[in-house]
CSV table of C-alpha atoms in Angstrom, one decimal:
chain,number,residue,atom,x,y,z
A,157,MET,CA,93.9,117.9,220.7
A,158,GLY,CA,96.5,120.6,221.3
A,159,ILE,CA,99.0,121.8,218.7
A,160,HIS,CA,99.4,119.8,215.5
A,161,VAL,CA,100.7,120.3,212.0
A,162,THR,CA,99.3,118.8,208.8
A,163,ASP,CA,100.6,118.8,205.2
A,164,ASN,CA,97.6,120.1,203.2
A,165,GLN,CA,98.9,119.0,199.8
A,166,ALA,CA,95.8,120.2,198.0
A,167,ALA,CA,96.6,123.7,199.2
A,168,SER,CA,100.4,123.2,198.9
A,169,ARG,CA,101.0,124.2,202.5
A,170,PHE,CA,101.8,122.9,205.9
A,171,GLU,CA,99.2,124.1,208.4
A,172,ILE,CA,99.5,124.4,212.2
A,173,PHE,CA,96.4,124.2,214.4
A,174,GLU,CA,95.8,124.9,218.0
A,175,ASN,CA,92.9,122.6,218.8
A,176,ASP,CA,90.6,123.2,215.8
A,177,ASP,CA,91.8,126.7,215.1
A,178,LEU,CA,94.1,127.3,212.1
A,179,ALA,CA,97.0,129.3,213.6
A,180,GLY,CA,99.2,129.6,210.6
A,181,PHE,CA,100.8,128.0,207.5
A,182,ALA,CA,103.9,127.6,205.4
A,183,GLU,CA,103.2,127.6,201.7
A,184,TYR,CA,105.4,125.7,199.3
A,185,ASN,CA,105.8,124.7,195.7
A,186,ARG,CA,106.9,121.1,195.2
A,187,HIS,CA,108.4,119.7,192.0
A,188,GLU,CA,109.8,116.2,191.9
A,189,SER,CA,112.3,115.9,194.8
A,190,GLU,CA,112.4,119.6,195.5
A,191,ILE,CA,110.3,121.7,197.9
A,192,ALA,CA,110.5,125.5,197.8
A,193,PHE,CA,109.1,127.3,200.8
A,194,ILE,CA,107.6,130.6,199.6
A,195,HIS,CA,105.6,132.1,202.5
A,196,THR,CA,105.0,131.5,206.2
A,197,GLU,CA,102.3,133.2,208.2
A,198,ILE,CA,101.1,132.9,211.8
A,199,ASP,CA,97.8,134.5,212.8
A,200,PRO,CA,98.6,137.4,215.2
A,201,ARG,CA,96.2,135.9,217.7
A,202,PHE,CA,98.7,133.1,218.1
A,203,GLY,CA,101.9,135.2,218.1
A,204,GLY,CA,104.6,134.6,220.7
A,205,LEU,CA,103.6,131.0,221.3
A,206,GLY,CA,106.5,129.5,219.3
A,207,LEU,CA,104.1,128.1,216.7
A,208,GLY,CA,106.2,129.4,213.8
A,209,GLY,CA,109.2,127.4,215.0
A,210,HIS,CA,107.1,124.3,215.5
A,211,LEU,CA,105.7,124.7,212.0
A,212,ALA,CA,109.1,125.2,210.5
A,213,ARG,CA,110.6,122.2,212.3
A,214,THR,CA,107.8,119.9,211.3
A,215,ALA,CA,107.9,121.0,207.7
A,216,LEU,CA,111.6,120.6,207.5
A,217,ASP,CA,111.6,117.3,209.3
A,218,THR,CA,108.9,116.1,206.8
A,219,ALA,CA,111.2,117.3,203.9
A,220,ARG,CA,114.1,115.3,205.4
A,221,GLU,CA,111.9,112.1,205.8
A,222,GLN,CA,110.8,112.4,202.2
A,223,ASN,CA,114.4,113.0,201.0
A,224,LEU,CA,113.4,116.4,199.5
A,225,THR,CA,115.8,119.2,198.6
A,226,VAL,CA,114.8,122.5,200.3
A,227,LEU,CA,114.8,125.9,198.7
A,228,PRO,CA,114.0,128.4,201.5
A,229,TYR,CA,112.7,131.5,199.5
A,230,CYS,CA,110.5,132.3,202.5
A,231,PRO,CA,112.4,134.7,204.9
A,232,PHE,CA,111.0,133.0,208.0
A,233,ILE,CA,112.0,129.5,206.9
A,234,ARG,CA,115.4,130.7,205.7
A,235,GLY,CA,116.0,132.5,209.1
A,236,TRP,CA,114.9,129.5,211.0
A,237,ILE,CA,117.5,127.4,209.1
A,238,VAL,CA,120.2,130.0,209.9
A,239,LYS,CA,119.3,129.7,213.6
A,240,HIS,CA,119.2,125.9,213.4
A,241,PRO,CA,122.2,124.9,211.2
A,242,GLU,CA,121.5,121.2,211.6
A,243,TYR,CA,118.9,121.8,208.9
A,244,ALA,CA,121.3,123.5,206.4
A,245,ASP,CA,122.1,120.2,204.8
A,246,LEU,CA,118.6,120.1,203.3
A,247,VAL,CA,119.6,123.0,201.1
A,248,PRO,CA,121.9,122.1,198.2
A,249,ALA,CA,125.5,123.2,199.1
A,250,ASP,CA,125.7,125.2,195.8
A,251,GLN,CA,122.7,127.3,197.0
A,252,HIS,CA,123.9,128.2,200.5
A,253,GLU,CA,125.4,131.5,199.4
A,254,ARG,CA,122.3,132.4,197.6
A,255,PHE,CA,120.2,131.9,200.7
A,256,GLY,CA,122.8,133.3,203.2
A,257,LEU,CA,123.5,130.0,204.9
């Protein structure tokens, strides 16, 4: 089965699995056409495998597909957007300064 990401809407978080093991998650609050990422965590057993980046990319790609505005309160998601500026357009331009983009 490998690595896969699911949007667990009941828990308000994207979850990343390696095979059947939950390796991490990115929690969010969603309201209308806005998604606010608030916390991301990767289990230390899975550290250094690039799973955090895979999780961030999938969550942000999903936000783009659903035409959602992104508010990156989570430092990991915010930092990932800084390193991948092609995702900065998901954050409203008037919020870039607030999030250091």
